[in-house]
mmCIF file of C-alpha atoms and ligand atoms in Angstrom:
data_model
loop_
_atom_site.group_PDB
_atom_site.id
_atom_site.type_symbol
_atom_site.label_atom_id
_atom_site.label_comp_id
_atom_site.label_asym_id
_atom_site.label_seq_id
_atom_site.Cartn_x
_atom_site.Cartn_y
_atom_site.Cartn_z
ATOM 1 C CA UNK A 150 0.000 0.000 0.000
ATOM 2 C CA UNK A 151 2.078 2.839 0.910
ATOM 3 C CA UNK A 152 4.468 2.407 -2.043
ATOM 4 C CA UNK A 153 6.201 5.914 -1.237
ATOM 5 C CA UNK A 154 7.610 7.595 -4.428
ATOM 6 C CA UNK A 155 10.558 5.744 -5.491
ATOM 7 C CA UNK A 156 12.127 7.868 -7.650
ATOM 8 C CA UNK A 157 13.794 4.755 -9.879
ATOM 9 C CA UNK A 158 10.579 2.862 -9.529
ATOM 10 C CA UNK A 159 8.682 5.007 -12.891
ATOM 11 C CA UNK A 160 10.881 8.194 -12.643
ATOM 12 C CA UNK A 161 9.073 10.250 -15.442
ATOM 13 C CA UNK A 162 7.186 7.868 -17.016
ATOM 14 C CA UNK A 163 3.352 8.179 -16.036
ATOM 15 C CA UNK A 164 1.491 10.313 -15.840
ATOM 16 C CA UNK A 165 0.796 10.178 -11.805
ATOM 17 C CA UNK A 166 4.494 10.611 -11.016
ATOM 18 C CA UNK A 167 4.615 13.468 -13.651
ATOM 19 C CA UNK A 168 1.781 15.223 -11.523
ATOM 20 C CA UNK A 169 3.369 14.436 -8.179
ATOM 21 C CA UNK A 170 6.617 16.297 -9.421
ATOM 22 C CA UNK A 171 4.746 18.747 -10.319
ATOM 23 C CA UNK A 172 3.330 19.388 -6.634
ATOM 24 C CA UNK A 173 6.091 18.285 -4.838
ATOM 25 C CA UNK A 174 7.732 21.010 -2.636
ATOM 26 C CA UNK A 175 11.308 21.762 -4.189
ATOM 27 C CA UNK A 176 13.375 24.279 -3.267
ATOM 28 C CA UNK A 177 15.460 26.502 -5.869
ATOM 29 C CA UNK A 178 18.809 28.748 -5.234
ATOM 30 C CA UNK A 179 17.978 32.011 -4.660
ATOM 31 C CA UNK A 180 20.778 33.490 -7.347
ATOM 32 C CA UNK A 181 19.480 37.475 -6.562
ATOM 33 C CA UNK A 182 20.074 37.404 -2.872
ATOM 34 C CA UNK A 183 22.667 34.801 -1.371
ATOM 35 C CA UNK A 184 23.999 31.765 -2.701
ATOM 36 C CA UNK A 185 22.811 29.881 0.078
ATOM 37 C CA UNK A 186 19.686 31.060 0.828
ATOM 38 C CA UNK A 187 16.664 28.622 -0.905
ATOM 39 C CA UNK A 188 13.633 29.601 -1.426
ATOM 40 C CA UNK A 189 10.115 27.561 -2.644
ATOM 41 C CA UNK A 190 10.218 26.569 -6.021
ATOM 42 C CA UNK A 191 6.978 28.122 -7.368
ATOM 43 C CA UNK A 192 3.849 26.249 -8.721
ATOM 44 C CA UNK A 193 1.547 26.646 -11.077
ATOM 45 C CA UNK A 194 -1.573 25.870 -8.621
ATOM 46 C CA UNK A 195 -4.173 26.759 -11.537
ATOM 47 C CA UNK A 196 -5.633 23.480 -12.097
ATOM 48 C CA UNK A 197 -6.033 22.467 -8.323
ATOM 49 C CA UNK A 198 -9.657 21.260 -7.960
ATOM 50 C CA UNK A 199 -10.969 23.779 -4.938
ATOM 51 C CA UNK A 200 -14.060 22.058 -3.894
ATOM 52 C CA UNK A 201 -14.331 24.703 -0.743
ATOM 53 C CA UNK A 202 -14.628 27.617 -3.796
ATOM 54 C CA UNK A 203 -16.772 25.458 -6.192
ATOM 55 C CA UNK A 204 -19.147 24.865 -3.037
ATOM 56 C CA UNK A 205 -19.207 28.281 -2.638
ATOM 57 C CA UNK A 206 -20.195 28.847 -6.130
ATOM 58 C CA UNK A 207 -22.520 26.573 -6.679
ATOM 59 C CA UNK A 208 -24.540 27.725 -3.270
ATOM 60 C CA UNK A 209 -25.070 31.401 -4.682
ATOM 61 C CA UNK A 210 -25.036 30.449 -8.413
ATOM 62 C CA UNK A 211 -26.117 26.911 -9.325
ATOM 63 C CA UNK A 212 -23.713 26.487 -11.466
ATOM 64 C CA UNK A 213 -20.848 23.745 -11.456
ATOM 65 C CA UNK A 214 -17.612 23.494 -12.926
ATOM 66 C CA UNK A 215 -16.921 21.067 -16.037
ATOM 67 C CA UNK A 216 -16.714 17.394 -14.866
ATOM 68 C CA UNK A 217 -18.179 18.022 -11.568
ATOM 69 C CA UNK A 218 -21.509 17.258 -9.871
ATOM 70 C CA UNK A 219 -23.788 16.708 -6.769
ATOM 71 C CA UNK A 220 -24.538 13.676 -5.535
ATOM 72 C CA UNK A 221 -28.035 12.521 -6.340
ATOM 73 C CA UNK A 222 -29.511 12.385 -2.441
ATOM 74 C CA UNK A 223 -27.273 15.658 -1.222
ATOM 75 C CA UNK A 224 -25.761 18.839 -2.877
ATOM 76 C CA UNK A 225 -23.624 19.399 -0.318
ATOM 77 C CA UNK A 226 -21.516 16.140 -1.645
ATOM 78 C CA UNK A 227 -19.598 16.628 -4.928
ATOM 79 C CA UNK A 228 -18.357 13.989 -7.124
ATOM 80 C CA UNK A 229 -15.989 14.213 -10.458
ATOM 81 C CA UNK A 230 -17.852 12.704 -13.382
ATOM 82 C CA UNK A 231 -14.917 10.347 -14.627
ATOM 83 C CA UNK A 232 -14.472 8.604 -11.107
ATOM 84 C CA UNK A 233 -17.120 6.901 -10.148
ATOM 85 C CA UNK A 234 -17.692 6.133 -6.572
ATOM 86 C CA UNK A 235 -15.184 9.272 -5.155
ATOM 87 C CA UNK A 236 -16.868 11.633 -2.935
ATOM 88 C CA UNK A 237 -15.987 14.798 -1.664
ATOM 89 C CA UNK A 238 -17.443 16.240 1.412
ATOM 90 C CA UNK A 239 -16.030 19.653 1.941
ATOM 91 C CA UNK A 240 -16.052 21.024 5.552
ATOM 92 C CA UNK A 241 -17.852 18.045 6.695
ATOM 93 C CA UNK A 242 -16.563 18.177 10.296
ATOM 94 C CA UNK A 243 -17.194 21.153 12.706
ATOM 95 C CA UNK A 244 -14.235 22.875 13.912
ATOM 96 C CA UNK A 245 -15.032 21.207 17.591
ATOM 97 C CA UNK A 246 -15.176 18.169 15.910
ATOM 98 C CA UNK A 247 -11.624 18.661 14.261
ATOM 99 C CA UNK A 248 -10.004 19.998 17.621
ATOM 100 C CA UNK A 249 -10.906 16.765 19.134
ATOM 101 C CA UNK A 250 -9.816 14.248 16.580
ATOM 102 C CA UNK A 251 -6.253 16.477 16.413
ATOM 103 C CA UNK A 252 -5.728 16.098 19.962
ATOM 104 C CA UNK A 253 -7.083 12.216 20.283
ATOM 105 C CA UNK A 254 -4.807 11.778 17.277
ATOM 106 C CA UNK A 255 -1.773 13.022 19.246
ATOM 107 C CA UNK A 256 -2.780 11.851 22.501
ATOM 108 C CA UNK A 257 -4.723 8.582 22.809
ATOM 109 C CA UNK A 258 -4.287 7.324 19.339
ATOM 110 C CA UNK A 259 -0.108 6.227 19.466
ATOM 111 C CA UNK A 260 -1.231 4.350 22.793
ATOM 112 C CA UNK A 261 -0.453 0.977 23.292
ATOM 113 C CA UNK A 262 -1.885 -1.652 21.839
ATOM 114 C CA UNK A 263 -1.860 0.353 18.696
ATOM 115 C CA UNK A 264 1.541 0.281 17.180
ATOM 116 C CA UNK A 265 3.309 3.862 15.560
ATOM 117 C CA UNK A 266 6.560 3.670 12.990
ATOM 118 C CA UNK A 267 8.264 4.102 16.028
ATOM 119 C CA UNK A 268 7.373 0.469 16.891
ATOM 120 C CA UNK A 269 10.205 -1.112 15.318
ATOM 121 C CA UNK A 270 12.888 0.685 16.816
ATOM 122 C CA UNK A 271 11.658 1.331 19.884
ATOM 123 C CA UNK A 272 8.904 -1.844 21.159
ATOM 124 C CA UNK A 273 5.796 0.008 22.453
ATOM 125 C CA UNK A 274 6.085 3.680 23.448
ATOM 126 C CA UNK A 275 3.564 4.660 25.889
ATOM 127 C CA UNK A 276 2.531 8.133 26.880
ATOM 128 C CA UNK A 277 4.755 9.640 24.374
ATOM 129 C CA UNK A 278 2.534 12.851 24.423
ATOM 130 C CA UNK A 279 2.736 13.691 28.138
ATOM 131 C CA UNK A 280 6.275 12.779 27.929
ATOM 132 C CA UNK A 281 7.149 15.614 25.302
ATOM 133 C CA UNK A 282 4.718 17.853 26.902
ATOM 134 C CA UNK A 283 7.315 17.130 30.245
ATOM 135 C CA UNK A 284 10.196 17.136 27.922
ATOM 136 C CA UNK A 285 10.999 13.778 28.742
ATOM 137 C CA UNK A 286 14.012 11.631 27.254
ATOM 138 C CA UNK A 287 13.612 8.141 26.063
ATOM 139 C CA UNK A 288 16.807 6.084 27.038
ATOM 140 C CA UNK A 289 17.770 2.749 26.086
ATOM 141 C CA UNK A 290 18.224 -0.210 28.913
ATOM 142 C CA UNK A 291 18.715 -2.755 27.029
ATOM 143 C CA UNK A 292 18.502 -4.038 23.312
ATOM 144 C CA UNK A 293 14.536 -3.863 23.324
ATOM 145 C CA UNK A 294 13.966 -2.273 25.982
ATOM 146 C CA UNK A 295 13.357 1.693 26.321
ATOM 147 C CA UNK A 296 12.196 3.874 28.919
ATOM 148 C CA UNK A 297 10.888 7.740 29.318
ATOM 149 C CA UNK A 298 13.108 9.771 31.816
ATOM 150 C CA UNK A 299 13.398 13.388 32.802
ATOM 151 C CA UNK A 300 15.683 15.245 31.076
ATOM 152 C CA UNK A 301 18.688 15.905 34.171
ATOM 153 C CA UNK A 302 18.088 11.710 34.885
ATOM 154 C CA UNK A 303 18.318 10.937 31.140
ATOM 155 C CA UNK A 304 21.442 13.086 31.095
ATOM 156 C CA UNK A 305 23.148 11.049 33.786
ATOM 157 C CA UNK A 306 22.148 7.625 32.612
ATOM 158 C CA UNK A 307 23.380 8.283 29.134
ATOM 159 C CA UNK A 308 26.868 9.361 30.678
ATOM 160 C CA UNK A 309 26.949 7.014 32.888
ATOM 161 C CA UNK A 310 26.101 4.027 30.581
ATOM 162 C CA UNK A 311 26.425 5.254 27.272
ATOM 163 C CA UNK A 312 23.232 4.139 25.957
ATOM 164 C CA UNK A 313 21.059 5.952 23.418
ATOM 165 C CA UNK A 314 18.802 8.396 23.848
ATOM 166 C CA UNK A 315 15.922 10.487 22.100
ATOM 167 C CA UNK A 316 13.979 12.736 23.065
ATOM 168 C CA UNK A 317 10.318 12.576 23.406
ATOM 169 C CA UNK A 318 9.601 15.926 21.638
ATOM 170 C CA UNK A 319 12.083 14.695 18.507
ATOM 171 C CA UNK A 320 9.300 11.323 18.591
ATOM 172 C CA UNK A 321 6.133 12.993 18.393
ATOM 173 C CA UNK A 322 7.625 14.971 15.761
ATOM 174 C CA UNK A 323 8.902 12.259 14.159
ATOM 175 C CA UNK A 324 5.534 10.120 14.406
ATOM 176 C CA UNK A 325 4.254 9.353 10.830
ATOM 177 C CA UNK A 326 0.851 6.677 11.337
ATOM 178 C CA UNK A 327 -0.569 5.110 14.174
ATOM 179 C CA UNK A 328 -2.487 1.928 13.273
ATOM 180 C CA UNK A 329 -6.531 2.456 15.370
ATOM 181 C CA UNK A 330 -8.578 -1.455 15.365
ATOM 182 C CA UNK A 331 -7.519 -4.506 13.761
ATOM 183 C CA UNK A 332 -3.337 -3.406 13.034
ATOM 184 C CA UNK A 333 -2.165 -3.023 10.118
ATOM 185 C CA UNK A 334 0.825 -4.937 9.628
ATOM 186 C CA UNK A 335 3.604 -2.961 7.215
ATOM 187 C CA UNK A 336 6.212 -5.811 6.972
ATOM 188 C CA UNK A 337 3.431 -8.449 5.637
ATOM 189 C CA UNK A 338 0.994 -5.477 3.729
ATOM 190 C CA UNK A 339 -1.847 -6.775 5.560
ATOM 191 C CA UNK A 340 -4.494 -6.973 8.625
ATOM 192 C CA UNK A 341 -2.687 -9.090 11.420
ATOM 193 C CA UNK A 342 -5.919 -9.931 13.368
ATOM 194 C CA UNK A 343 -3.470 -11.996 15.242
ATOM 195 C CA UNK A 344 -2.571 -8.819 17.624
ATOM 196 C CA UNK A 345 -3.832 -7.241 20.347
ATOM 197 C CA UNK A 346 -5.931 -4.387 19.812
ATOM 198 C CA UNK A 347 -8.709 -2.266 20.565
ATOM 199 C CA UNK A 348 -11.495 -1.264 19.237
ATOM 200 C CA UNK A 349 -11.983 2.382 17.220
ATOM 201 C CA UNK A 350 -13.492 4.594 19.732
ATOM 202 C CA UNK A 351 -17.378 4.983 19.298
ATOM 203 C CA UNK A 352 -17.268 8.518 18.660
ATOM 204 C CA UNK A 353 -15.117 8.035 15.474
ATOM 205 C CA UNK A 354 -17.218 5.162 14.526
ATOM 206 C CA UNK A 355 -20.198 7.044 14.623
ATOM 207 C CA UNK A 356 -18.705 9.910 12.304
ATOM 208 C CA UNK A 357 -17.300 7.970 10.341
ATOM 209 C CA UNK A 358 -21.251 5.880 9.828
ATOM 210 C CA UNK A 359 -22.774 9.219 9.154
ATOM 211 C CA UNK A 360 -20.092 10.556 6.395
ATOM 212 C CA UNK A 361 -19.714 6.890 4.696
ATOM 213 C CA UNK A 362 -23.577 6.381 4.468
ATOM 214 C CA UNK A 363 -23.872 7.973 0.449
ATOM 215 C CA UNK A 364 -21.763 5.798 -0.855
ATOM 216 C CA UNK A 365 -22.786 2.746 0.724
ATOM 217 C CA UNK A 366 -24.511 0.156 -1.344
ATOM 218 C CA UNK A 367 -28.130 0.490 -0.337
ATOM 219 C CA UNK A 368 -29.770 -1.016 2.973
ATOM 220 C CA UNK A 369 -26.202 -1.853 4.468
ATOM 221 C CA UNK A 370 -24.355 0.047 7.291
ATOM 222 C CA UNK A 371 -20.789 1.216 7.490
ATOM 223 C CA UNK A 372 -18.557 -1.594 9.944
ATOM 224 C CA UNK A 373 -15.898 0.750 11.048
ATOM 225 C CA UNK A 374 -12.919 -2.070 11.655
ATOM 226 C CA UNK A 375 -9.558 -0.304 11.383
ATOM 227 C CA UNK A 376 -8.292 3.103 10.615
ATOM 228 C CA UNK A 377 -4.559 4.389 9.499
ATOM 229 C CA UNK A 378 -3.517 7.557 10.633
ATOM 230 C CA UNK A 379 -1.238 8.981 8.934
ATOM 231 C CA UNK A 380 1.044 12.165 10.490
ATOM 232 C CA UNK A 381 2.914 14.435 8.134
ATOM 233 C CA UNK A 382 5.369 17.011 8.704
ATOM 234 C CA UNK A 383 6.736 19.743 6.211
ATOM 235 C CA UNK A 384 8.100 18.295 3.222
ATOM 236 C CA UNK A 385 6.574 14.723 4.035
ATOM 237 C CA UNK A 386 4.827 13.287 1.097
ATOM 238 C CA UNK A 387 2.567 10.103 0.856
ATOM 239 C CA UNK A 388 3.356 8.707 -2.921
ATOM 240 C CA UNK A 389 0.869 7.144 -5.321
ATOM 241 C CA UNK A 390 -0.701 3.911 -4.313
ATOM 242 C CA UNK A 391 -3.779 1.643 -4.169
ATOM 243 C CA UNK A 392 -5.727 0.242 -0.728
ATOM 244 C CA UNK A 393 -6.531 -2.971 -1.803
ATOM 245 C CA UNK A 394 -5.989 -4.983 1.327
ATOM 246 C CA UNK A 395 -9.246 -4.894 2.354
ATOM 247 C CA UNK A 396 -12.294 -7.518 0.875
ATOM 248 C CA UNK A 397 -15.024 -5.956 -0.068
ATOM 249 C CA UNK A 398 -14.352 -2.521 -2.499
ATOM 250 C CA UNK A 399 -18.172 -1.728 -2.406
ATOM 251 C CA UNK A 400 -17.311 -0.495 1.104
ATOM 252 C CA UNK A 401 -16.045 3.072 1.338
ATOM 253 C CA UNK A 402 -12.377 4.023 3.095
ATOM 254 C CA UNK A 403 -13.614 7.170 4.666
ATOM 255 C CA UNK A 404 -10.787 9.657 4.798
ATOM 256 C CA UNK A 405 -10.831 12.965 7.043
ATOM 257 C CA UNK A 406 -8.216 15.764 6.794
ATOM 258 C CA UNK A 407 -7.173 17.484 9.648
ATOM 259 C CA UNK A 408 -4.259 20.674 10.140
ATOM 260 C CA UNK A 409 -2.643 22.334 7.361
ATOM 261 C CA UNK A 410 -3.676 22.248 3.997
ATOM 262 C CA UNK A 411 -2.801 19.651 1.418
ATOM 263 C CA UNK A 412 -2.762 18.538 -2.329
ATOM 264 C CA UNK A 413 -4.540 15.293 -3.276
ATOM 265 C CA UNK A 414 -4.016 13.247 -6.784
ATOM 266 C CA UNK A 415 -6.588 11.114 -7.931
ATOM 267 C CA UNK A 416 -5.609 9.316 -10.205
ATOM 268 C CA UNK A 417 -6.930 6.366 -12.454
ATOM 269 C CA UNK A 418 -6.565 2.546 -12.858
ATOM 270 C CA UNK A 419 -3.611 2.741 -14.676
ATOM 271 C CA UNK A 420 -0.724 5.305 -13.327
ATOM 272 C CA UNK A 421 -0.866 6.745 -17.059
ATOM 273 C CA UNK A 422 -4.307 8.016 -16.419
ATOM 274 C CA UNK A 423 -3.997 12.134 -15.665
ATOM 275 C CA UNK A 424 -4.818 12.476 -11.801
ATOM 276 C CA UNK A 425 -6.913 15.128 -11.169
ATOM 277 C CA UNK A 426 -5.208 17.387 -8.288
ATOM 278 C CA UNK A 427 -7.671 18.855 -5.747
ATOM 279 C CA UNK A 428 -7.069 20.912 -2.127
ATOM 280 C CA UNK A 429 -7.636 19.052 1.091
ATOM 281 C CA UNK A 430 -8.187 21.419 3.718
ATOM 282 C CA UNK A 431 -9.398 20.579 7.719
ATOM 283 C CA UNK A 432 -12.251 19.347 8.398
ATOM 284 C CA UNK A 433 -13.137 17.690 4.814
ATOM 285 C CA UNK A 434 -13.653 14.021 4.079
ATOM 286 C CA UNK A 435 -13.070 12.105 1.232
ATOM 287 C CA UNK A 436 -14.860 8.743 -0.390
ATOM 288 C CA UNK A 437 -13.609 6.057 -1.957
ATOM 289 C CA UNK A 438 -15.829 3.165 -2.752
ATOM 290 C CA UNK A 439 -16.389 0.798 -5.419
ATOM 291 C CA UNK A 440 -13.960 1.609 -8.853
ATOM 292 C CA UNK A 441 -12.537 4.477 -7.112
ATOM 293 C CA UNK A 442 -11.056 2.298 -4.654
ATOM 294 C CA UNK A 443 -9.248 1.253 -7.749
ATOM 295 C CA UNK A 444 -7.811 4.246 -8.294
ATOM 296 C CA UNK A 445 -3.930 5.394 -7.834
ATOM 297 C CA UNK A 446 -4.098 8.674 -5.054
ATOM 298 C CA UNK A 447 -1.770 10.368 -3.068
ATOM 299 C CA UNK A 448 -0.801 13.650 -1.075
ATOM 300 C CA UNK A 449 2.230 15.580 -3.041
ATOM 301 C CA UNK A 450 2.341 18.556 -0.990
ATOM 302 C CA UNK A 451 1.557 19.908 2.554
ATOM 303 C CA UNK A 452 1.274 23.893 3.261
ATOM 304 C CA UNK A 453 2.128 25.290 6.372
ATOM 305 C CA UNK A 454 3.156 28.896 5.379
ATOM 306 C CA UNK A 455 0.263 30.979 7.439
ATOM 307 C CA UNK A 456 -1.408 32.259 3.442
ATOM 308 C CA UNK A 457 -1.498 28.166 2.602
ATOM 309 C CA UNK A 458 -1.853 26.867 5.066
ATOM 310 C CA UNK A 459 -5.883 27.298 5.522
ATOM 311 C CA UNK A 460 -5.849 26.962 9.780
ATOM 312 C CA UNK A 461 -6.674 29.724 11.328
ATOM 313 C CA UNK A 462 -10.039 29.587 12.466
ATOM 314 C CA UNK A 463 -8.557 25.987 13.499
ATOM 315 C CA UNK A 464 -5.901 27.472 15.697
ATOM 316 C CA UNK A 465 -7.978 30.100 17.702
ATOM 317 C CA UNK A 466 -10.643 27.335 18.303
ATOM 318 C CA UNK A 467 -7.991 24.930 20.142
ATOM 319 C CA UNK A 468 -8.228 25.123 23.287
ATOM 320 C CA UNK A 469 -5.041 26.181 25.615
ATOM 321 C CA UNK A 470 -5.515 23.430 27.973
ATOM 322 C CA UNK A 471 -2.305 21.857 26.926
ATOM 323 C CA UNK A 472 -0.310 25.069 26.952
ATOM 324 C CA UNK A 473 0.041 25.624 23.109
ATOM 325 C CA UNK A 474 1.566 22.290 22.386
ATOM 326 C CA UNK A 475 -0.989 21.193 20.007
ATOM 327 C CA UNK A 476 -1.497 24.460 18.587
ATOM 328 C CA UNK A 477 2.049 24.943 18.171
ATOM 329 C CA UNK A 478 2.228 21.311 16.499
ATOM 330 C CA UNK A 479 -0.854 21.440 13.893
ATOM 331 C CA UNK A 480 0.772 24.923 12.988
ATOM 332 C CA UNK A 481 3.257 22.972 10.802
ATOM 333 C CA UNK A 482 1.282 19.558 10.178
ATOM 334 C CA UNK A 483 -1.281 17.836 8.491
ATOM 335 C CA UNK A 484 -2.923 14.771 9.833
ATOM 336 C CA UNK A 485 -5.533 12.251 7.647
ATOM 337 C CA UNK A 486 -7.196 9.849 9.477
ATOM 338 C CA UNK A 487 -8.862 7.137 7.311
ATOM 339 C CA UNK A 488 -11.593 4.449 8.017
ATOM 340 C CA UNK A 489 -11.859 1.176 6.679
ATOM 341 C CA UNK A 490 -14.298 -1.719 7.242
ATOM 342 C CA UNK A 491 -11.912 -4.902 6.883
ATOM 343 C CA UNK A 492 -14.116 -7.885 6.064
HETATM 344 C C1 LIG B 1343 -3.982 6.578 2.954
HETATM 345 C C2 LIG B 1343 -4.308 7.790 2.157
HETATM 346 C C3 LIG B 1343 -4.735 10.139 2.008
HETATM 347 C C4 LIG B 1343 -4.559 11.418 2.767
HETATM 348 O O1 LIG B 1343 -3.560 6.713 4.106
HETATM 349 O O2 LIG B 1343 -4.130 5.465 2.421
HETATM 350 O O3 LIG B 1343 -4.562 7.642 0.998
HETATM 351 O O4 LIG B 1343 -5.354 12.326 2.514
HETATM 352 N N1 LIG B 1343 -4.316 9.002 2.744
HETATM 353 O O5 LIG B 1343 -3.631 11.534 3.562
HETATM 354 MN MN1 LIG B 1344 -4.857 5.553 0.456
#
């Protein structure tokens, strides 16, 4: 599934991977100023699909870009003609709504039993939230084992034994998915219903029922049974892929942005087909079901510049109950939390 972009793998050769070069954040020398100094390589943003704008329009005018429509049962749902079974639900969560799923994303979500990136190196890392809120260090004892300590203690043990060290701050940073219900194993590609786990909280369950429900084949009911959630920093980049480990493509993968802004590709069957690029901003959710589960997609580009960035009614809603820590960390971030029913 998450086939990053490998730059050997098709290097210019499809279309997809033209269109994620074309997005991609590179940076160019800045000859007028210094030589060192790099600055953003411009874009040309023109064709970016801006389903926030076209709702707008098509609220005080009717009228609906080329290619685009409402869905049959609700015009507040917008679908692209050519790919059938993609939905796109702008602003469908509150701004409450989004505050809470930011901080349960940072908080609750890398808990133990569900299993981060950092799993590998690191075995289970619990509490790593609190613990850069404390500006904790995580210090090795032995080969598998690693534990949180303050930051004078860490200091000691590390001299003292030489062991490694990291701090907690540099982890939550450096978190990139957290696996919610049934894990997702990365080594094998697949569901290891094998491990322990708990179930996706209610609350996300129900949201994620109510968006899924127009694109459910009729009579049946969305089984929330494990969710990705995937964390990205500046420059981080989720390449062109399929999510085809799941059994039954009639079902929806319900997919909710959250933080700064982001380009999405969706693409075709085939990586030749054209993707069409579109904004992701907080607080919309995406569809997939049926042949647009078939489709290539993936997220080229992150904002986080203030213009870009689209957060700012975000920022002054989250609350300051955990100093600014949160605020400070969506500020430069982008999180997508997606939904899938397994079986
Ligand atoms: C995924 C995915 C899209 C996004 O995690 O499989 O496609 O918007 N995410 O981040
Ligand atoms: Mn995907």
């Amino acid at each position: 599934m998450y086939e990053s972009a490998n730059v050997s793998d098709d290097a210019d050769r499809t279309a997809f991977r033209r269109a994620e070069k074309q997005y991609k954040l590179y940076y160019e020398q800045d000859s007028k100023f210094s030589r060192k100094k790099k600055l953003p390589k411009p874009v040309d943003l023109s064709s970016v699909l801006d389903f926030n704008s076209i709702s707008q329009d098509f609220n005080r005018t009717g009228v609906l870009p080329d290619g685009i429509r409402v869905a049959e049962s609700d015009s507040s749902v917008f679908c692209i003609e050519n790919r059938p079974g993609f939905y796109f639900i702008p602003n469908a969560l509150s701004l409450e709504e989004q505050c809470k799923w930011i901080r349960e994303s940072l908080t609750s979500f890398p808990q133990p039993p569900n299993r981060t990136n950092h799993n590998a190196i690191y075995g289970p890392v619990a509490d790593l939230f609190d613990s850069a809120k404390a500006n904790k260090v995580l210090v090795q004892e032995d080969t598998n084992i690693w534990k949180f300590y303050d930051g004078e203690e860490a200091t000691a043990k590390v001299k003292q034994r030489r062991c490694k060290s990291v701090s907690a701050s540099v982890l939550l940073r450096k978190l990139r998915w957290s696996t919610l219900g049934l894990q997702f194993d990365w080594s094998k590609r697949n569901y290891d219903v094998s491990l322990p786990h708990n179930n996706i909280p209610d609350a996300l369950c129900q949201l994620a029922k109510t968006h899924a429900a127009i694109a459910m084949p009729a009579g049946e009911e969305f089984r929330p049974e494990g969710a990705i959630v995937n964390y990205f920093g500046f420059g981080d980049t989720l390449g062109g892929h399929l999510d085809d480990m799941e059994a039954d493509w009639s079902k929806p993968i319900v997919s909710m942005s959250l933080g700064c802004k982001a380009i999405f590709l969706l693409g075709g069957k085939s990586k030749e087909d054209p993707p069409h690029a579109m904004y992701l901003r907080s607080g919309d959710v995406v569809l997939m079901a049926g042949e647009a589960r078939e489709c290539f997609h993936g997220v080229p580009r992150i904002f986080i510049d203030e213009e870009n960035a689209d957060i700012g009614a975000l920022e002054s809603e989250l609350p300051h109950e955990n100093g600014d820590f949160i605020a400070e960390y969506i500020k430069t971030s982008r999180i997508n939390i997606n939904i899938r029913q397994v079986f």
